[in-house]
Each structure stands twice: as structure tokens, then as C-alpha cells.
């Protein structure tokens, strides 16, 4: 339209330059009056020449192909483009051929030279008395077979043994051989005796690695390639074909133009412009042409109808036509507008406006008007539908991002506001929040609340809600269907829930409600409510459908979170029940600990403190790879096994061996049973036994991180404890290390979750742990606090178990030791010595039982054991009596028959002591007993 009517003031025909006589006839008018129309069905007349005579199609084609016509210019341009393409292709072929020739010559020469140098017999021939006699025939045969120009074998001085031209044999080789003498392959381009060529020189190595000669192979670049010469005719043929197609295409276009215009010249085309008024008034869009001063020059019929213009509107200023100010201002401004919507009476008009002088036309603007009232309504409905689809799409990504019931409910409320409702609430049954099945009671808790304002008088989060039967939420839960209250002020059932709060809600401006049950399958988890206050219209049926779909998607995520919460609670409960709740009482170590489960769920980390005989204490830290119930249950089995094995007073390496065998047996049983649970392979353990008498700590570990040791002066080190394989692998022994710990040292045991994560490997984690331990306080509690404050990640991905033990030593004045000869008479001396020491300790009440216990144990050692025999008494939390001998025979408790003369000693010991048992050592065994100390008076 712009191009057709924007220059309506210009004549379509070209006027001659210079002044014109008033009496001169109008050529256009004369042409219209005197031109004879062609008869119907007659062939189109050819174009006119400069003299006005019509020309035939051949002469028209020649004129079209001349340089003055558009077709001729296109033809010249196509020829230039084709020639440029041909030249570029030829140049590219030549350059590519040169590069390919050099590359091919280099590769072939290297391959041939290396093959001949490594061929059997080449080294022997070079070391023979006459290398030329042996190598010349071989070289020529290889040259002919590989189609290279020469294969030259030479000694390390570069003197040729072979050459295609025999007169060159014995002369110096032309080229670089120094890199080849150094053991490398060298290629180069030279002008040799055969012309420009590429040659390669490779060394010939003897069996001992010495270089005994050189082999060079080369090929002239003239004998490689040729692709450019083969492709050149094809390129030239393509160029010729391109020129032919360009010529033919130009001719076809010119002839098609002649046919479609029926041979009309400028005068005939003028008549086409004379019909522009008919076309202008026939279009379904309003068209306005406004002059540069705001005067309306032209308006078609559709513009008159849409704007309700008066009949004499042309020639008047657009501001005087009774149009709205914004519309008349746009038309008078002369500016550019694109689809600006203006309300004119009851119509929404989309106005597009462009200037007419952008390409040298007369000043002014042309504007087109389109009635978009119905389209606007349809577009609004489509936009609303698109927004609803986008909300459902966003719900899939925004709801259910975590396995937390409360957070999932909050995500539903946050998504709905303000895109769908002004306020959104989610109420869930109390049992759902804890992961249980929803109950039938009408007691819910306000779990989530989101709104455009914070002072809304709805129930706050955390409020317990008991629904009345008439409330929309109760009816929704009862029927399982959404309930709509379009006007809350007229809903007595809703107001009956809470008369005072309901009045506040209505006064606040909330007027419409949709409540939808959070249902998944047959379970109803709660109810979601959507409230409207800003938009005056109530919720409609389409919005109810959207709310149902939105809540249905959220219900699945909430149910998943509920199930996870239930399983997580079960796993946490199981794990807490399996971990030690309190530490046993003992004097050897001051202990503090921390256990932190992973964010993803409980795992298989555990720790333990186990009192042993002789005032010793065992420290255990273990880790089962994985999370969930299976890892927690496996951890419990391993911890129970460690308890049982430690009761046997086994050494750390023996205990880990038994534990390794147990894990292997567990894996084997699960595999044979076809159990779908993961195997236990990957479990680790560290077992340490501290003796406060000797201050020795014996440590062994099975794939577990090493312990950290903080010396009394604050120095931190990681003792070198052999790692050993993880539990369950089997086949390899475990090793122990004895650490002598000064009193006040702190032994730090931990699991890998403290030192290893996605951002740090274990070496970096150990260094970070060292830095944290160096800054820790003196007490184990301070150490635990400092380590976790500095090393605990924000969202731990693995469990963390931390055990810190500060060592204590049993004072020398609380230790009594005697060597006992293998003589029954020595028993009385032992009793006397023990009696005196108990008197010094103030334990006279235990004298009689202690003498009786030691008499039985020493007598058994003298009678059934072997030298040396030693007695040790320790004054700790209990009175400990130990009898050592070098035999491995262990006594057993039994009931003696009436006729037996002996067999009642151990029975008496068991009755008189709190505990007793046998501990084996590398040198023999120890029979020990413990008696409770008398209560202070």
C-alpha cells in the first residue's frame, strides 16, 4: 500500500525536460484515446521501440540482454560470479594439490625408509664386507615395488651403498643426516640429483641399539598427486555449464516478463495506476493519506466506516474530524507506529503508520487501520490459556524439588501466587507431616501460606484447624471433588467455620474461593485453597480445572515426600537405636564424640567405646558404604559382631580378620538367597586398644582413614598405620601398629565424610583436618566443636562420625606386680604381699576375697601352667587381679561332682568377682578378675 499510494501525486509517465507549450497535447491522454485494444485471444503485442513501433520477441530478447536492461545487468553479474567461482576453484585445487603432494611424498618416503631399515637382513648386510652387493638389488626391488624414486642405504658417514644410478654409489649423500644419527627420523624437501623431491632419513639400529647405518627414501613431487590436473577439465566444464545456464536463465526470465506484461509499455502501465482508486476502496483495511501539515488527503471507504468520518473529511485537518485525542494526535504527528491499539467509540483499532517521503516521495504519512475488537478478545483468551499451560509446565519443575513435605506444600502455594490467585493455603493432616497415613479425623495443620500481602487474616502457618461439616474444605474432603465459593460473603457454610475470622476475611477484600483435595490414589493428604481479592470476577469453571490439575501434580510430590519422610524416620530410628546412646564408664580415656547423618539420609557410619580387661579400652570407628535402611542394618550387624569379638579379648588384627570373614559370609548369603539388597563390600573399620598401664595404643585398620594424634604440645600427626583392605575382600592379613602415647595426648578417630567430599580429595581433606586440629582446645569437647565448625559442609553428602579420646595413665602407686616361683609354697607369700598392698590402698574389706581369688589362680598357674608366672593387681574403678603364665591352656568353669577333690576353684572365683576371664598374649595367657570397690562410708 505504501508503495502504491504513497506517491499518488507523481505522474506515472516521464515528462520531457524543459518547458512545455500550453498547446502541446498530453501524450498519455492521446495514447489512451488513439491506441487500439488487442482483440480477445490475439497474441500479446511486442514492446514498443523508441519510435513507438512494436518489436518482435527476438528483438525484445536482444534488448533485454543488453547491458541497459535489468536482465542484461543480471546476466553480466552472473557471468562475473561464475568466473570468480571458477578462478577460486582452480586456485584452491592447485594449492590443495601442492599440499597433498608434499604430504603424500613425506608419508610414503618415511614408510618406505622405515620398512627397509627394519627389514630382516639389513643390519647384517651393513656389517658385511660388501654392503653394496647385498643391498643394491634389494633397494632397487623395493623401489620399484613401492614406486618411490630412490632408496639409498648409507653408512653413518653418509657414504652411499645404494642408488638408482650406480655412478652415485660411494658418494656423499645429499641431505641432513645428523638427526637420524641421533636416533630420530628426519624429512626434508631438497633439490636433489633427481630434481625437487621429498626425502626421509631413518636410522638402522643393531640388536644392541647402536646405529649402524642410515636409510633414505625419496620421491619427487612431480610423481605424486595429479588430482588437480584430473579435476581441471571438470571445473572448466562446470564453468561452461554455469555460463550456459546463466544465459538461458536470463533469456527465460526476460521472455516470462514479456509474457506476463503482455507487451505493455509505459503508456499501458499508466492505465494500471488509474485503477488504484477501485483497489483502494475494495480492501478490508482502512487507508488514510495525511499531508505533512496534518491535512487528510485521502480516506478509503473502510476508513470512513471504522472512524465514522464525515463525507467532506478529505481536505480537513485530522484534529477537526471528531476523533479521540490520542488517535488524532498520532495521525497528525507524522510519526511511525506499528500495531498501536486505539479505542475509537466501541472499536479497538490497530493502527500502522509510515512516512511517504522515505524514498524521495511527497511529504506526509500513510496509515492503515484494522479492526481488532474480535481478534483482541480471542487473543486474550488464547493468552490466558497459554499462561495456564505455562503454569502447569512450571509446576513440573518448581514443585517437588525436595523430599520435604512442608517445602513441597510451600512450593505449591508460591507457584499459585500471584499468577493464579492472590492467596494460597495448603492444609495437611498431622500424620502426613510426620510421614504417616492420613487419618479420618478432620484435624489439619496450616502447612503453607503465600499471598500478595502479609497481613491477610487467614489462619497462620502452624495453626491447627478443625473443620466443620458445612465448610468448603470439609465438603471437598468428603466428596473428593473441588468446591467453588464464588461469593464468600454469601456462603453461610464457609462463614460457620469461624464467624469472627470469616468476617475479617470478607472485610479484607477476599471474595472468591476454590478448594481442592490433595488426593493421590485413594489417599487424601489434605486440602489446598485458592483465594481471590484483587480481581473482581469470581473463579470460573476453567480456573477450577486449572486448580485441580495443579493440585493433582502437587499431591504426587507431597505423597512422595511423605513416603520418603516415613522411610527416613524409620531409618533414623533404626540407626539411633543401633548407635551407642551413652558411653561406658572407664578411667583410661576422656572421650567426646559427634555423629551427624547425611542430608540425603542415614548411612552406615558407627563408633563404639568398649571397656576391656586390665583397665584397657577399645575404640572403634566404622563405615558401611551407602545410605538407607540396608546400610543402617548392616552397620548394626557389624557393631554387634565387634562387641562379641571384643569380649574375647582379641588383638586388633585378629578382630578385623574375623570381621572380614563375617562380611564375606554376609555377602555370600545374600547372593545365594537372590536378595536385591546391595552387598556389604565397601565397609571399613578402625580398631584401637589403649592400655593406661603401659600407655600403648595398638591400632589396626581395614581400608579406613588413618587416625590423627594430637600431642600434648599441640603438634598434630597422622601415624603411619597400614591401611589393609576393606572388609569383605578377604585373602589379605591385617597389620597393627603400637603407639606409645604420652598422657594427655588426644587420639582422633573419624569417618571419611569428614575429610572427603566432591570438592576435596582425601589428601586435601587430611591437611584441612590437620589445620583444624592445630587450632582446637585442650579438651575433647573443644576438639569436636572446633573440627565440626571448620570442616562441616553446609549440606553433608555423607555421614560423619567423630571420636576424640584424651589419654590418661594409671598411676604407678596403683599398680602392684610380683614374680611367683613355680612352688606351691609361694602362694602364701603372694597372699601376704597382696594383703599389705590392699591395706596401703585402704581396701581392707577386699582382703579376704582377693587372697582367696589369687590363691586359686596362682595355684592353677603353678599346677597347670608354665614359668614364668607373674601376678599383677591394678587399683582402678575396680580391683583387677591378673595372673600370667606362659602356657596357652585355658581353664574352664564347670560344676564339680561330689566325689571330685578339685574343680571348685574357678567356681569360687566366678562367685566372688564381678567379672573374670582369659586374655591371650604372644607369650602366654592372663587369667583376670574384677571386683567392685567398696562404697565409701
PDB file of C-alpha atoms in Angstrom, residues 157-381:
ATOM      1  CA  UNK A 157      79.294 -41.038   7.481  1.00  0.00           C
ATOM      2  CA  UNK A 158      76.714 -40.512   4.750  1.00  0.00           C
ATOM      3  CA  UNK A 159      78.529 -42.573   2.072  1.00  0.00           C
ATOM      4  CA  UNK A 160      76.009 -44.282  -0.219  1.00  0.00           C
ATOM      5  CA  UNK A 161      75.855 -48.051  -0.563  1.00  0.00           C
ATOM      6  CA  UNK A 162      72.888 -47.992  -2.950  1.00  0.00           C
ATOM      7  CA  UNK A 163      71.407 -45.586  -5.501  1.00  0.00           C
ATOM      8  CA  UNK A 164      69.163 -45.901  -8.596  1.00  0.00           C
ATOM      9  CA  UNK A 165      72.099 -44.505 -10.581  1.00  0.00           C
ATOM     10  CA  UNK A 166      75.094 -46.733  -9.874  1.00  0.00           C
ATOM     11  CA  UNK A 167      77.572 -43.936 -10.533  1.00  0.00           C
ATOM     12  CA  UNK A 168      76.251 -42.175  -7.409  1.00  0.00           C
ATOM     13  CA  UNK A 169      77.247 -45.126  -5.154  1.00  0.00           C
ATOM     14  CA  UNK A 170      80.185 -44.325  -2.925  1.00  0.00           C
ATOM     15  CA  UNK A 171      79.484 -40.623  -2.930  1.00  0.00           C
ATOM     16  CA  UNK A 172      78.245 -38.446  -0.138  1.00  0.00           C
ATOM     17  CA  UNK A 173      74.518 -38.354   0.482  1.00  0.00           C
ATOM     18  CA  UNK A 174      72.822 -35.035  -0.262  1.00  0.00           C
ATOM     19  CA  UNK A 175      70.704 -34.081   2.732  1.00  0.00           C
ATOM     20  CA  UNK A 176      70.627 -33.789   6.519  1.00  0.00           C
ATOM     21  CA  UNK A 177      71.639 -36.904   8.480  1.00  0.00           C
ATOM     22  CA  UNK A 178      72.528 -35.515  11.897  1.00  0.00           C
ATOM     23  CA  UNK A 179      69.039 -36.036  13.431  1.00  0.00           C
ATOM     24  CA  UNK A 180      68.961 -39.595  12.079  1.00  0.00           C
ATOM     25  CA  UNK A 181      72.358 -40.316  13.661  1.00  0.00           C
ATOM     26  CA  UNK A 182      70.786 -39.129  16.932  1.00  0.00           C
ATOM     27  CA  UNK A 183      68.060 -41.746  16.548  1.00  0.00           C
ATOM     28  CA  UNK A 184      65.278 -39.619  15.025  1.00  0.00           C
ATOM     29  CA  UNK A 185      63.536 -39.701  11.665  1.00  0.00           C
ATOM     30  CA  UNK A 186      64.066 -36.611   9.533  1.00  0.00           C
ATOM     31  CA  UNK A 187      62.164 -35.484   6.430  1.00  0.00           C
ATOM     32  CA  UNK A 188      63.039 -32.566   4.192  1.00  0.00           C
ATOM     33  CA  UNK A 189      62.416 -31.034   0.766  1.00  0.00           C
ATOM     34  CA  UNK A 190      65.508 -30.597  -1.373  1.00  0.00           C
ATOM     35  CA  UNK A 191      66.597 -30.225  -4.971  1.00  0.00           C
ATOM     36  CA  UNK A 192      68.448 -33.491  -5.423  1.00  0.00           C
ATOM     37  CA  UNK A 193      70.069 -35.255  -8.292  1.00  0.00           C
ATOM     38  CA  UNK A 194      66.609 -36.375  -9.463  1.00  0.00           C
ATOM     39  CA  UNK A 195      65.000 -32.930  -9.168  1.00  0.00           C
ATOM     40  CA  UNK A 196      62.764 -31.349  -6.482  1.00  0.00           C
ATOM     41  CA  UNK A 197      61.865 -34.103  -4.093  1.00  0.00           C
ATOM     42  CA  UNK A 198      60.861 -35.005  -0.530  1.00  0.00           C
ATOM     43  CA  UNK A 199      63.125 -37.476   1.220  1.00  0.00           C
ATOM     44  CA  UNK A 200      63.181 -39.173   4.622  1.00  0.00           C
ATOM     45  CA  UNK A 201      66.223 -40.442   6.531  1.00  0.00           C
ATOM     46  CA  UNK A 202      65.802 -43.075   9.270  1.00  0.00           C
ATOM     47  CA  UNK A 203      68.433 -44.827  11.409  1.00  0.00           C
ATOM     48  CA  UNK A 204      69.216 -48.541  11.228  1.00  0.00           C
ATOM     49  CA  UNK A 205      69.717 -49.975  14.692  1.00  0.00           C
ATOM     50  CA  UNK A 206      71.584 -53.122  15.601  1.00  0.00           C
ATOM     51  CA  UNK A 207      70.248 -55.502  18.235  1.00  0.00           C
ATOM     52  CA  UNK A 208      72.155 -53.677  20.957  1.00  0.00           C
ATOM     53  CA  UNK A 209      70.591 -50.337  19.950  1.00  0.00           C
ATOM     54  CA  UNK A 210      73.604 -48.930  18.128  1.00  0.00           C
ATOM     55  CA  UNK A 211      73.008 -47.027  14.883  1.00  0.00           C
ATOM     56  CA  UNK A 212      74.967 -48.925  12.206  1.00  0.00           C
ATOM     57  CA  UNK A 213      73.636 -47.118   9.147  1.00  0.00           C
ATOM     58  CA  UNK A 214      71.021 -44.931   7.588  1.00  0.00           C
ATOM     59  CA  UNK A 215      68.282 -45.492   5.030  1.00  0.00           C
ATOM     60  CA  UNK A 216      66.847 -42.693   2.908  1.00  0.00           C
ATOM     61  CA  UNK A 217      63.835 -42.928   0.643  1.00  0.00           C
ATOM     62  CA  UNK A 218      62.544 -40.131  -1.535  1.00  0.00           C
ATOM     63  CA  UNK A 219      60.057 -39.303  -4.183  1.00  0.00           C
ATOM     64  CA  UNK A 220      59.852 -36.337  -6.490  1.00  0.00           C
ATOM     65  CA  UNK A 221      56.793 -34.148  -6.091  1.00  0.00           C
ATOM     66  CA  UNK A 222      56.138 -34.424  -9.830  1.00  0.00           C
ATOM     67  CA  UNK A 223      55.344 -38.124  -9.420  1.00  0.00           C
ATOM     68  CA  UNK A 224      52.824 -37.578  -6.598  1.00  0.00           C
ATOM     69  CA  UNK A 225      49.411 -36.077  -6.892  1.00  0.00           C
ATOM     70  CA  UNK A 226      47.936 -35.149 -10.233  1.00  0.00           C
ATOM     71  CA  UNK A 227      44.464 -34.674  -8.765  1.00  0.00           C
ATOM     72  CA  UNK A 228      44.389 -31.044  -9.859  1.00  0.00           C
ATOM     73  CA  UNK A 229      45.127 -31.959 -13.498  1.00  0.00           C
ATOM     74  CA  UNK A 230      42.409 -34.604 -13.417  1.00  0.00           C
ATOM     75  CA  UNK A 231      39.874 -32.254 -11.886  1.00  0.00           C
ATOM     76  CA  UNK A 232      40.706 -29.225 -14.028  1.00  0.00           C
ATOM     77  CA  UNK A 233      38.600 -30.346 -17.042  1.00  0.00           C
ATOM     78  CA  UNK A 234      35.683 -30.977 -14.720  1.00  0.00           C
ATOM     79  CA  UNK A 235      35.998 -27.467 -13.266  1.00  0.00           C
ATOM     80  CA  UNK A 236      36.180 -25.893 -16.680  1.00  0.00           C
ATOM     81  CA  UNK A 237      33.205 -27.910 -17.851  1.00  0.00           C
ATOM     82  CA  UNK A 238      31.254 -26.786 -14.799  1.00  0.00           C
ATOM     83  CA  UNK A 239      32.180 -23.181 -15.573  1.00  0.00           C
ATOM     84  CA  UNK A 240      30.970 -23.515 -19.129  1.00  0.00           C
ATOM     85  CA  UNK A 241      27.758 -25.101 -17.914  1.00  0.00           C
ATOM     86  CA  UNK A 242      27.293 -22.247 -15.431  1.00  0.00           C
ATOM     87  CA  UNK A 243      27.676 -19.651 -18.126  1.00  0.00           C
ATOM     88  CA  UNK A 244      25.221 -21.508 -20.335  1.00  0.00           C
ATOM     89  CA  UNK A 245      22.702 -21.770 -17.507  1.00  0.00           C
ATOM     90  CA  UNK A 246      23.110 -18.059 -16.681  1.00  0.00           C
ATOM     91  CA  UNK A 247      22.441 -17.110 -20.297  1.00  0.00           C
ATOM     92  CA  UNK A 248      19.486 -19.425 -20.556  1.00  0.00           C
ATOM     93  CA  UNK A 249      18.070 -18.253 -17.224  1.00  0.00           C
ATOM     94  CA  UNK A 250      18.297 -14.584 -18.213  1.00  0.00           C
ATOM     95  CA  UNK A 251      16.574 -15.322 -21.505  1.00  0.00           C
ATOM     96  CA  UNK A 252      13.800 -17.268 -19.785  1.00  0.00           C
ATOM     97  CA  UNK A 253      13.227 -14.507 -17.230  1.00  0.00           C
ATOM     98  CA  UNK A 254      13.070 -11.860 -19.950  1.00  0.00           C
ATOM     99  CA  UNK A 255      10.613 -13.866 -22.005  1.00  0.00           C
ATOM    100  CA  UNK A 256       8.490 -14.556 -18.926  1.00  0.00           C
ATOM    101  CA  UNK A 257       8.353 -10.829 -18.153  1.00  0.00           C
ATOM    102  CA  UNK A 258       7.274 -10.104 -21.686  1.00  0.00           C
ATOM    103  CA  UNK A 259       4.541 -12.722 -21.497  1.00  0.00           C
ATOM    104  CA  UNK A 260       3.198 -11.623 -18.110  1.00  0.00           C
ATOM    105  CA  UNK A 261       3.040  -7.928 -19.065  1.00  0.00           C
ATOM    106  CA  UNK A 262       1.527  -8.819 -22.441  1.00  0.00           C
ATOM    107  CA  UNK A 263       3.966  -6.470 -24.074  1.00  0.00           C
ATOM    108  CA  UNK A 264       2.690  -3.390 -22.268  1.00  0.00           C
ATOM    109  CA  UNK A 265       4.877  -0.354 -22.402  1.00  0.00           C
ATOM    110  CA  UNK A 266       4.939   2.735 -20.114  1.00  0.00           C
ATOM    111  CA  UNK A 267       1.708   4.113 -21.514  1.00  0.00           C
ATOM    112  CA  UNK A 268      -0.153   0.883 -20.914  1.00  0.00           C
ATOM    113  CA  UNK A 269       1.217   0.701 -17.366  1.00  0.00           C
ATOM    114  CA  UNK A 270      -0.179   4.171 -16.722  1.00  0.00           C
ATOM    115  CA  UNK A 271      -3.676   2.823 -17.143  1.00  0.00           C
ATOM    116  CA  UNK A 272      -2.977   0.321 -14.401  1.00  0.00           C
ATOM    117  CA  UNK A 273      -2.342   3.150 -11.931  1.00  0.00           C
ATOM    118  CA  UNK A 274      -5.640   4.732 -12.977  1.00  0.00           C
ATOM    119  CA  UNK A 275      -7.440   1.840 -11.284  1.00  0.00           C
ATOM    120  CA  UNK A 276      -5.839   2.427  -7.893  1.00  0.00           C
ATOM    121  CA  UNK A 277      -8.976   4.087  -6.550  1.00  0.00           C
ATOM    122  CA  UNK A 278     -11.016   0.963  -7.214  1.00  0.00           C
ATOM    123  CA  UNK A 279      -8.444  -1.177  -5.426  1.00  0.00           C
ATOM    124  CA  UNK A 280      -8.119   1.347  -2.619  1.00  0.00           C
ATOM    125  CA  UNK A 281     -11.814   1.253  -1.770  1.00  0.00           C
ATOM    126  CA  UNK A 282     -12.110  -2.537  -2.154  1.00  0.00           C
ATOM    127  CA  UNK A 283      -9.620  -3.560   0.572  1.00  0.00           C
ATOM    128  CA  UNK A 284     -10.861  -4.550   4.059  1.00  0.00           C
ATOM    129  CA  UNK A 285      -8.396  -2.232   5.804  1.00  0.00           C
ATOM    130  CA  UNK A 286      -8.853   1.448   6.251  1.00  0.00           C
ATOM    131  CA  UNK A 287      -6.304   3.618   4.449  1.00  0.00           C
ATOM    132  CA  UNK A 288      -5.582   7.254   5.278  1.00  0.00           C
ATOM    133  CA  UNK A 289      -3.136   9.529   3.500  1.00  0.00           C
ATOM    134  CA  UNK A 290      -2.255  12.622   5.528  1.00  0.00           C
ATOM    135  CA  UNK A 291      -0.188  15.549   4.295  1.00  0.00           C
ATOM    136  CA  UNK A 292       2.794  16.972   6.082  1.00  0.00           C
ATOM    137  CA  UNK A 293       0.605  19.656   7.715  1.00  0.00           C
ATOM    138  CA  UNK A 294      -1.898  17.161   9.104  1.00  0.00           C
ATOM    139  CA  UNK A 295      -4.462  17.567   6.342  1.00  0.00           C
ATOM    140  CA  UNK A 296      -6.369  14.446   5.347  1.00  0.00           C
ATOM    141  CA  UNK A 297      -5.681  13.911   1.652  1.00  0.00           C
ATOM    142  CA  UNK A 298      -7.386  10.570   1.104  1.00  0.00           C
ATOM    143  CA  UNK A 299      -9.502   8.086   3.029  1.00  0.00           C
ATOM    144  CA  UNK A 300     -10.970   4.934   1.589  1.00  0.00           C
ATOM    145  CA  UNK A 301     -14.441   3.590   2.342  1.00  0.00           C
ATOM    146  CA  UNK A 302     -13.257   1.247   5.101  1.00  0.00           C
ATOM    147  CA  UNK A 303     -11.528   4.149   6.882  1.00  0.00           C
ATOM    148  CA  UNK A 304     -14.771   6.179   6.680  1.00  0.00           C
ATOM    149  CA  UNK A 305     -16.677   3.267   8.251  1.00  0.00           C
ATOM    150  CA  UNK A 306     -14.192   2.483  11.014  1.00  0.00           C
ATOM    151  CA  UNK A 307     -13.647   6.122  12.053  1.00  0.00           C
ATOM    152  CA  UNK A 308     -17.187   7.299  11.233  1.00  0.00           C
ATOM    153  CA  UNK A 309     -15.734  10.178   9.185  1.00  0.00           C
ATOM    154  CA  UNK A 310     -17.947  12.860   7.627  1.00  0.00           C
ATOM    155  CA  UNK A 311     -18.397  12.856   3.848  1.00  0.00           C
ATOM    156  CA  UNK A 312     -16.277  16.011   3.447  1.00  0.00           C
ATOM    157  CA  UNK A 313     -13.375  14.704   5.553  1.00  0.00           C
ATOM    158  CA  UNK A 314     -10.792  14.998   2.742  1.00  0.00           C
ATOM    159  CA  UNK A 315      -9.113  18.377   2.867  1.00  0.00           C
ATOM    160  CA  UNK A 316      -9.769  18.940   6.571  1.00  0.00           C
ATOM    161  CA  UNK A 317      -7.268  18.709   9.410  1.00  0.00           C
ATOM    162  CA  UNK A 318      -7.338  15.391  11.237  1.00  0.00           C
ATOM    163  CA  UNK A 319      -7.866  17.146  14.592  1.00  0.00           C
ATOM    164  CA  UNK A 320     -11.154  18.577  13.265  1.00  0.00           C
ATOM    165  CA  UNK A 321     -12.679  15.214  12.408  1.00  0.00           C
ATOM    166  CA  UNK A 322     -14.031  14.386  15.873  1.00  0.00           C
ATOM    167  CA  UNK A 323     -11.576  11.586  16.566  1.00  0.00           C
ATOM    168  CA  UNK A 324     -10.278  10.730  20.072  1.00  0.00           C
ATOM    169  CA  UNK A 325      -7.292  12.902  21.051  1.00  0.00           C
ATOM    170  CA  UNK A 326      -4.792  10.048  21.094  1.00  0.00           C
ATOM    171  CA  UNK A 327      -5.859   8.847  17.639  1.00  0.00           C
ATOM    172  CA  UNK A 328      -5.915  12.312  16.023  1.00  0.00           C
ATOM    173  CA  UNK A 329      -2.596  13.130  17.683  1.00  0.00           C
ATOM    174  CA  UNK A 330      -0.978  10.046  16.167  1.00  0.00           C
ATOM    175  CA  UNK A 331      -2.303  10.807  12.662  1.00  0.00           C
ATOM    176  CA  UNK A 332      -1.187  14.441  12.876  1.00  0.00           C
ATOM    177  CA  UNK A 333       2.232  13.703  14.346  1.00  0.00           C
ATOM    178  CA  UNK A 334       3.697  12.212  11.174  1.00  0.00           C
ATOM    179  CA  UNK A 335       5.498   9.591  13.281  1.00  0.00           C
ATOM    180  CA  UNK A 336       5.918   5.878  12.754  1.00  0.00           C
ATOM    181  CA  UNK A 337       3.580   3.443  14.537  1.00  0.00           C
ATOM    182  CA  UNK A 338       3.293  -0.349  14.451  1.00  0.00           C
ATOM    183  CA  UNK A 339       0.100  -2.058  15.606  1.00  0.00           C
ATOM    184  CA  UNK A 340      -0.818   0.665  18.086  1.00  0.00           C
ATOM    185  CA  UNK A 341      -4.218  -0.135  19.544  1.00  0.00           C
ATOM    186  CA  UNK A 342      -6.644   2.797  19.931  1.00  0.00           C
ATOM    187  CA  UNK A 343     -10.196   2.766  21.212  1.00  0.00           C
ATOM    188  CA  UNK A 344     -12.453   4.639  18.782  1.00  0.00           C
ATOM    189  CA  UNK A 345     -16.011   4.545  20.087  1.00  0.00           C
ATOM    190  CA  UNK A 346     -16.679   0.809  20.556  1.00  0.00           C
ATOM    191  CA  UNK A 347     -13.905  -0.470  18.317  1.00  0.00           C
ATOM    192  CA  UNK A 348     -10.311  -1.426  19.062  1.00  0.00           C
ATOM    193  CA  UNK A 349      -8.305  -0.303  16.017  1.00  0.00           C
ATOM    194  CA  UNK A 350      -4.752  -1.451  15.302  1.00  0.00           C
ATOM    195  CA  UNK A 351      -3.016   1.459  13.526  1.00  0.00           C
ATOM    196  CA  UNK A 352       0.158   1.187  11.438  1.00  0.00           C
ATOM    197  CA  UNK A 353       1.649   4.433  10.148  1.00  0.00           C
ATOM    198  CA  UNK A 354       4.608   5.109   7.858  1.00  0.00           C
ATOM    199  CA  UNK A 355       6.034   8.203   6.175  1.00  0.00           C
ATOM    200  CA  UNK A 356       5.789   8.616   2.384  1.00  0.00           C
ATOM    201  CA  UNK A 357       8.989  10.624   1.896  1.00  0.00           C
ATOM    202  CA  UNK A 358      11.448   7.905   2.950  1.00  0.00           C
ATOM    203  CA  UNK A 359      12.423   7.256  -0.710  1.00  0.00           C
ATOM    204  CA  UNK A 360      12.017  10.726  -2.195  1.00  0.00           C
ATOM    205  CA  UNK A 361       8.213  10.766  -2.318  1.00  0.00           C
ATOM    206  CA  UNK A 362       5.981  13.643  -1.281  1.00  0.00           C
ATOM    207  CA  UNK A 363       5.943  14.526   2.417  1.00  0.00           C
ATOM    208  CA  UNK A 364       3.210  13.008   4.516  1.00  0.00           C
ATOM    209  CA  UNK A 365       2.122   9.734   6.047  1.00  0.00           C
ATOM    210  CA  UNK A 366       0.020   6.762   5.107  1.00  0.00           C
ATOM    211  CA  UNK A 367      -1.861   4.930   7.867  1.00  0.00           C
ATOM    212  CA  UNK A 368      -3.705   1.619   7.751  1.00  0.00           C
ATOM    213  CA  UNK A 369      -6.492   0.751  10.193  1.00  0.00           C
ATOM    214  CA  UNK A 370      -7.554  -2.771  11.188  1.00  0.00           C
ATOM    215  CA  UNK A 371     -10.499  -3.649  13.408  1.00  0.00           C
ATOM    216  CA  UNK A 372      -9.070  -5.920  16.119  1.00  0.00           C
ATOM    217  CA  UNK A 373     -12.009  -5.988  18.513  1.00  0.00           C
ATOM    218  CA  UNK A 374     -12.909  -9.647  17.972  1.00  0.00           C
ATOM    219  CA  UNK A 375      -9.275 -10.617  17.448  1.00  0.00           C
ATOM    220  CA  UNK A 376      -8.393  -8.949  20.723  1.00  0.00           C
ATOM    221  CA  UNK A 377     -10.972 -10.968  22.594  1.00  0.00           C
ATOM    222  CA  UNK A 378      -9.748 -14.200  21.010  1.00  0.00           C
ATOM    223  CA  UNK A 379      -6.149 -13.207  21.701  1.00  0.00           C
ATOM    224  CA  UNK A 380      -6.985 -12.559  25.356  1.00  0.00           C
ATOM    225  CA  UNK A 381      -8.492 -15.998  25.757  1.00  0.00           C
TER     226      UNK A 381
END
